[in-house]
Amino acid sequence: MKHLIIYTHLNPNSFAKAVADEVESAAAGKGHEIKSIDLYAEKFNPILEFPDIQYSFMNGDAPEDVKAYQQQISWADQITFIYPLWWGHMPAMLKGFIDRVFSNGFAYTYDENGPKGLLEGKSVHQFINTGNPSEVLSENGMHDAIRKEQEGGIFGFCGMKAETTFFGNIIMSTEQDRKDYLNSIKAIV
Ligand SMILES: Cc1cc2nc3c(=O)[nH]c(=O)nc-3n(C[C@H](O)[C@H](O)[C@H](O)COP(=O)(O)O)c2cc1C
């Protein structure tokens, strides 16, 4: 299994970093071949600019950074995303990665039947940390909304099967809560 881990957080002491380390160690324990992307550390430019649109829709050349990240996506069978929930969404850094790297002609295309995903056969798992307790986000429909938008609207649109694990109440969590979350990762990866 070729496993690409995409981690998005600016704080090396974040719980997301602990999750990323645990995912990597669980994947290594299962014999996965691993590549990792740390978007903040790599100073990824998340701003969709005109050359990206020229590449995606006007037969232009792919920007060099986009090309390199697309090679990693193409390589992977499994892609794991790890990030905190910020204002009900993924961080803008990761949204920009998807805007630029999951481009028309690479991640999806259009034919006479409409849009068609080009990343079929790949699986995605997202680990999303939230400040709200999971019960709150489950009851107010936020978990369902995130699943619909991201599993369906982004990864499903590109032909991939996606699942999400939410780790809730991170800000007020106890040491034991965090240990329990980290211990649950091995069975998921
Ligand atoms: C800019 C910002 C926006 C946030 N928006 C939300 C939100 O919409 N819902 C939520 O449950 N928590 C929200 N939070 C709380 C984070 O999800 C929480 O800090 C994070 O899950 C803690 O995990 P970490 O250590 O990996 O960052 C927000 C935090 C920040 C900094």
CSV table of C-alpha atoms and ligand atoms in Angstrom, one decimal:
chain,number,residue,atom,x,y,z
A,1,MET,CA,0.0,0.0,0.0
A,2,LYS,CA,1.4,3.4,-1.0
A,3,HIS,CA,0.3,5.8,1.6
A,4,LEU,CA,0.5,9.6,1.3
A,5,ILE,CA,0.0,11.6,4.6
A,6,ILE,CA,-1.0,15.3,4.2
A,7,TYR,CA,-0.7,17.2,7.4
A,8,THR,CA,-1.9,20.8,7.8
A,9,HIS,CA,-1.1,22.6,11.0
A,10,LEU,CA,1.3,25.5,11.8
A,11,ASN,CA,1.8,24.4,15.4
A,12,PRO,CA,4.2,21.5,16.1
A,13,ASN,CA,2.6,21.1,19.6
A,14,SER,CA,-0.9,20.8,18.1
A,15,PHE,CA,-3.0,17.6,18.6
A,16,ALA,CA,-3.0,17.3,14.8
A,17,LYS,CA,0.8,16.8,14.9
A,18,ALA,CA,0.3,14.0,17.5
A,19,VAL,CA,-2.3,12.5,15.2
A,20,ALA,CA,0.0,12.8,12.2
A,21,ASP,CA,2.8,11.1,14.1
A,22,GLU,CA,0.5,8.3,15.2
A,23,VAL,CA,-0.9,7.8,11.6
A,24,GLU,CA,2.6,7.5,10.3
A,25,SER,CA,3.7,5.0,12.9
A,26,ALA,CA,0.5,2.9,12.5
A,27,ALA,CA,1.0,2.9,8.7
A,28,ALA,CA,4.7,1.9,9.0
A,29,GLY,CA,3.6,-0.8,11.4
A,30,LYS,CA,1.3,-2.2,8.7
A,31,GLY,CA,4.2,-2.2,6.2
A,32,HIS,CA,2.8,0.8,4.1
A,33,GLU,CA,5.2,2.6,1.9
A,34,ILE,CA,4.9,6.2,3.2
A,35,LYS,CA,5.3,9.7,1.8
A,36,SER,CA,4.4,12.8,3.9
A,37,ILE,CA,3.5,16.4,3.0
A,38,ASP,CA,3.6,19.1,5.7
A,39,LEU,CA,2.0,22.0,3.9
A,40,TYR,CA,3.1,24.8,6.3
A,41,ALA,CA,6.6,23.5,6.7
A,42,GLU,CA,6.9,23.2,2.9
A,43,LYS,CA,5.6,26.7,2.6
A,44,PHE,CA,3.1,25.6,0.0
A,45,ASN,CA,1.6,28.6,-1.8
A,46,PRO,CA,-2.2,28.1,-1.4
A,47,ILE,CA,-3.3,31.0,-3.6
A,48,LEU,CA,-4.9,30.0,-6.9
A,49,GLU,CA,-3.3,32.4,-9.4
A,50,PHE,CA,-3.8,33.0,-13.1
A,51,PRO,CA,-1.1,30.5,-14.2
A,52,ASP,CA,-3.1,27.8,-12.4
A,53,ILE,CA,-6.2,28.7,-14.3
A,54,GLN,CA,-4.3,28.8,-17.6
A,55,TYR,CA,-2.9,25.3,-16.8
A,56,SER,CA,-6.3,23.9,-15.7
A,57,PHE,CA,-8.6,25.4,-18.4
A,58,MET,CA,-6.5,27.0,-21.1
A,59,ASN,CA,-3.9,24.4,-22.1
A,60,GLY,CA,-1.1,26.1,-20.2
A,61,ASP,CA,1.8,24.3,-18.5
A,62,ALA,CA,1.4,23.0,-14.9
A,63,PRO,CA,3.3,25.2,-12.3
A,64,GLU,CA,6.4,23.3,-11.1
A,65,ASP,CA,5.2,23.0,-7.5
A,66,VAL,CA,1.7,21.7,-8.6
A,67,LYS,CA,3.4,19.1,-10.9
A,68,ALA,CA,5.5,17.8,-8.0
A,69,TYR,CA,2.5,17.4,-5.7
A,70,GLN,CA,0.4,15.8,-8.4
A,71,GLN,CA,3.1,13.2,-8.8
A,72,GLN,CA,2.7,12.3,-5.1
A,73,ILE,CA,-1.0,12.1,-5.4
A,74,SER,CA,-0.7,9.9,-8.5
A,75,TRP,CA,1.7,7.6,-6.6
A,76,ALA,CA,-0.6,7.0,-3.6
A,77,ASP,CA,-3.2,4.3,-3.1
A,78,GLN,CA,-4.3,5.8,0.2
A,79,ILE,CA,-4.3,9.5,1.2
A,80,THR,CA,-4.7,10.6,4.8
A,81,PHE,CA,-5.5,14.2,5.6
A,82,ILE,CA,-5.0,15.5,9.1
A,83,TYR,CA,-6.1,19.0,10.1
A,84,PRO,CA,-8.1,21.1,12.6
A,85,LEU,CA,-11.6,22.4,11.9
A,86,TRP,CA,-11.5,26.1,11.4
A,87,TRP,CA,-14.8,27.9,10.9
A,88,GLY,CA,-16.5,24.8,9.9
A,89,HIS,CA,-13.9,24.0,7.1
A,90,MET,CA,-10.5,22.7,6.4
A,91,PRO,CA,-7.7,25.4,6.9
A,92,ALA,CA,-7.4,27.8,4.0
A,93,MET,CA,-3.9,26.3,3.4
A,94,LEU,CA,-5.4,22.9,2.6
A,95,LYS,CA,-8.3,24.3,0.6
A,96,GLY,CA,-5.7,26.1,-1.5
A,97,PHE,CA,-3.8,22.9,-2.0
A,98,ILE,CA,-7.0,21.3,-3.3
A,99,ASP,CA,-7.8,24.3,-5.5
A,100,ARG,CA,-4.3,24.2,-7.2
A,101,VAL,CA,-3.3,20.5,-7.2
A,102,PHE,CA,-6.7,18.8,-7.8
A,103,SER,CA,-7.0,20.5,-11.2
A,104,ASN,CA,-9.1,19.9,-14.2
A,105,GLY,CA,-7.5,17.3,-16.4
A,106,PHE,CA,-5.6,15.8,-13.4
A,107,ALA,CA,-8.2,15.1,-10.7
A,108,TYR,CA,-11.4,15.4,-12.8
A,109,THR,CA,-12.5,16.2,-16.4
A,110,TYR,CA,-15.7,16.9,-18.2
A,111,ASP,CA,-17.2,14.8,-21.0
A,112,GLU,CA,-20.6,14.6,-22.6
A,113,ASN,CA,-22.1,13.1,-19.5
A,114,GLY,CA,-20.8,15.9,-17.2
A,115,PRO,CA,-17.9,15.9,-14.7
A,116,LYS,CA,-15.9,12.7,-14.3
A,117,GLY,CA,-13.4,11.8,-11.5
A,118,LEU,CA,-9.9,10.8,-12.6
A,119,LEU,CA,-8.5,9.6,-9.3
A,120,GLU,CA,-10.6,6.4,-9.1
A,121,GLY,CA,-9.2,3.5,-7.1
A,122,LYS,CA,-7.7,5.8,-4.4
A,123,SER,CA,-9.0,6.0,-0.9
A,124,VAL,CA,-9.1,9.0,1.4
A,125,HIS,CA,-9.3,9.2,5.1
A,126,GLN,CA,-9.6,12.5,7.0
A,127,PHE,CA,-8.8,13.0,10.7
A,128,ILE,CA,-10.4,16.3,11.7
A,129,ASN,CA,-9.9,17.8,15.2
A,130,THR,CA,-12.6,20.0,16.5
A,131,GLY,CA,-13.0,22.4,19.4
A,132,ASN,CA,-16.7,21.5,19.8
A,133,PRO,CA,-17.6,18.2,21.3
A,134,SER,CA,-18.5,15.6,18.7
A,135,GLU,CA,-22.0,15.2,20.1
A,136,VAL,CA,-22.6,18.9,19.4
A,137,LEU,CA,-21.4,18.8,15.8
A,138,SER,CA,-23.3,15.6,15.3
A,139,GLU,CA,-26.6,17.0,16.6
A,140,ASN,CA,-26.4,20.3,14.8
A,141,GLY,CA,-25.7,18.6,11.5
A,142,MET,CA,-22.1,19.9,11.1
A,143,HIS,CA,-20.5,16.4,10.8
A,144,ASP,CA,-23.0,15.5,8.1
A,145,ALA,CA,-22.4,18.8,6.3
A,146,ILE,CA,-18.6,18.3,6.4
A,147,ARG,CA,-19.0,14.7,5.1
A,148,LYS,CA,-21.3,15.8,2.3
A,149,GLU,CA,-19.1,18.7,1.2
A,150,GLN,CA,-15.7,17.0,1.5
A,151,GLU,CA,-16.2,13.3,1.1
A,152,GLY,CA,-18.7,13.9,-1.7
A,153,GLY,CA,-18.1,17.4,-3.1
A,154,ILE,CA,-14.3,17.2,-3.2
A,155,PHE,CA,-12.9,13.6,-3.0
A,156,GLY,CA,-16.0,11.8,-4.4
A,157,PHE,CA,-16.1,14.4,-7.2
A,158,CYS,CA,-12.5,13.3,-8.1
A,159,GLY,CA,-13.6,9.6,-8.0
A,160,MET,CA,-12.1,8.7,-4.7
A,161,LYS,CA,-13.8,6.9,-1.7
A,162,ALA,CA,-13.5,9.0,1.4
A,163,GLU,CA,-14.2,8.5,5.1
A,164,THR,CA,-13.8,10.9,8.0
A,165,THR,CA,-12.9,10.5,11.7
A,166,PHE,CA,-13.7,13.4,14.0
A,167,PHE,CA,-11.8,13.9,17.2
A,168,GLY,CA,-14.0,16.3,19.3
A,169,ASN,CA,-13.5,18.6,22.3
A,170,ILE,CA,-9.8,18.8,21.7
A,171,ILE,CA,-9.3,22.1,23.5
A,172,MET,CA,-10.9,20.9,26.8
A,173,SER,CA,-9.8,17.3,26.4
A,174,THR,CA,-8.0,15.4,29.2
A,175,GLU,CA,-4.7,13.6,28.7
A,176,GLN,CA,-6.7,10.4,28.8
A,177,ASP,CA,-9.1,11.6,26.1
A,178,ARG,CA,-6.2,12.3,23.8
A,179,LYS,CA,-4.6,9.0,24.5
A,180,ASP,CA,-7.8,7.2,23.7
A,181,TYR,CA,-8.1,9.1,20.4
A,182,LEU,CA,-4.5,8.3,19.5
A,183,ASN,CA,-5.0,4.6,20.5
A,184,SER,CA,-8.0,4.4,18.1
A,185,ILE,CA,-5.9,5.3,15.1
A,186,LYS,CA,-4.2,1.9,14.5
A,187,ALA,CA,-7.5,0.3,13.8
A,188,ILE,CA,-8.5,3.0,11.2
A,189,VAL,CA,-5.3,3.4,9.2
B,1,LIG,C1,-9.4,30.0,13.3
B,1,LIG,C2,-10.1,28.9,14.1
B,1,LIG,C3,-11.4,28.6,13.8
B,1,LIG,C4,-12.0,27.5,14.5
B,1,LIG,N1,-13.2,27.1,14.1
B,1,LIG,C5,-13.8,26.0,14.7
B,1,LIG,C6,-15.1,25.5,14.3
B,1,LIG,O1,-15.7,26.0,13.4
B,1,LIG,N2,-15.6,24.5,15.0
B,1,LIG,C7,-14.9,23.8,16.0
B,1,LIG,O2,-15.4,22.9,16.5
B,1,LIG,N3,-13.7,24.3,16.4
B,1,LIG,C8,-13.1,25.4,15.8
B,1,LIG,N4,-11.9,25.8,16.2
B,1,LIG,C9,-11.2,25.1,17.3
B,1,LIG,C10,-10.2,24.1,16.6
B,1,LIG,O3,-10.9,23.1,15.9
B,1,LIG,C11,-9.4,23.5,17.7
B,1,LIG,O4,-8.5,24.5,18.2
B,1,LIG,C12,-8.5,22.3,17.2
B,1,LIG,O5,-9.4,21.2,16.9
B,1,LIG,C13,-7.6,21.9,18.3
B,1,LIG,O6,-6.8,20.9,17.8
B,1,LIG,P1,-5.3,21.2,17.3
B,1,LIG,O7,-4.4,21.1,18.5
B,1,LIG,O8,-4.9,20.1,16.4
B,1,LIG,O9,-5.3,22.5,16.7
B,1,LIG,C14,-11.3,26.9,15.6
B,1,LIG,C15,-10.0,27.3,15.9
B,1,LIG,C16,-9.4,28.3,15.2
B,1,LIG,C17,-8.0,28.7,15.5
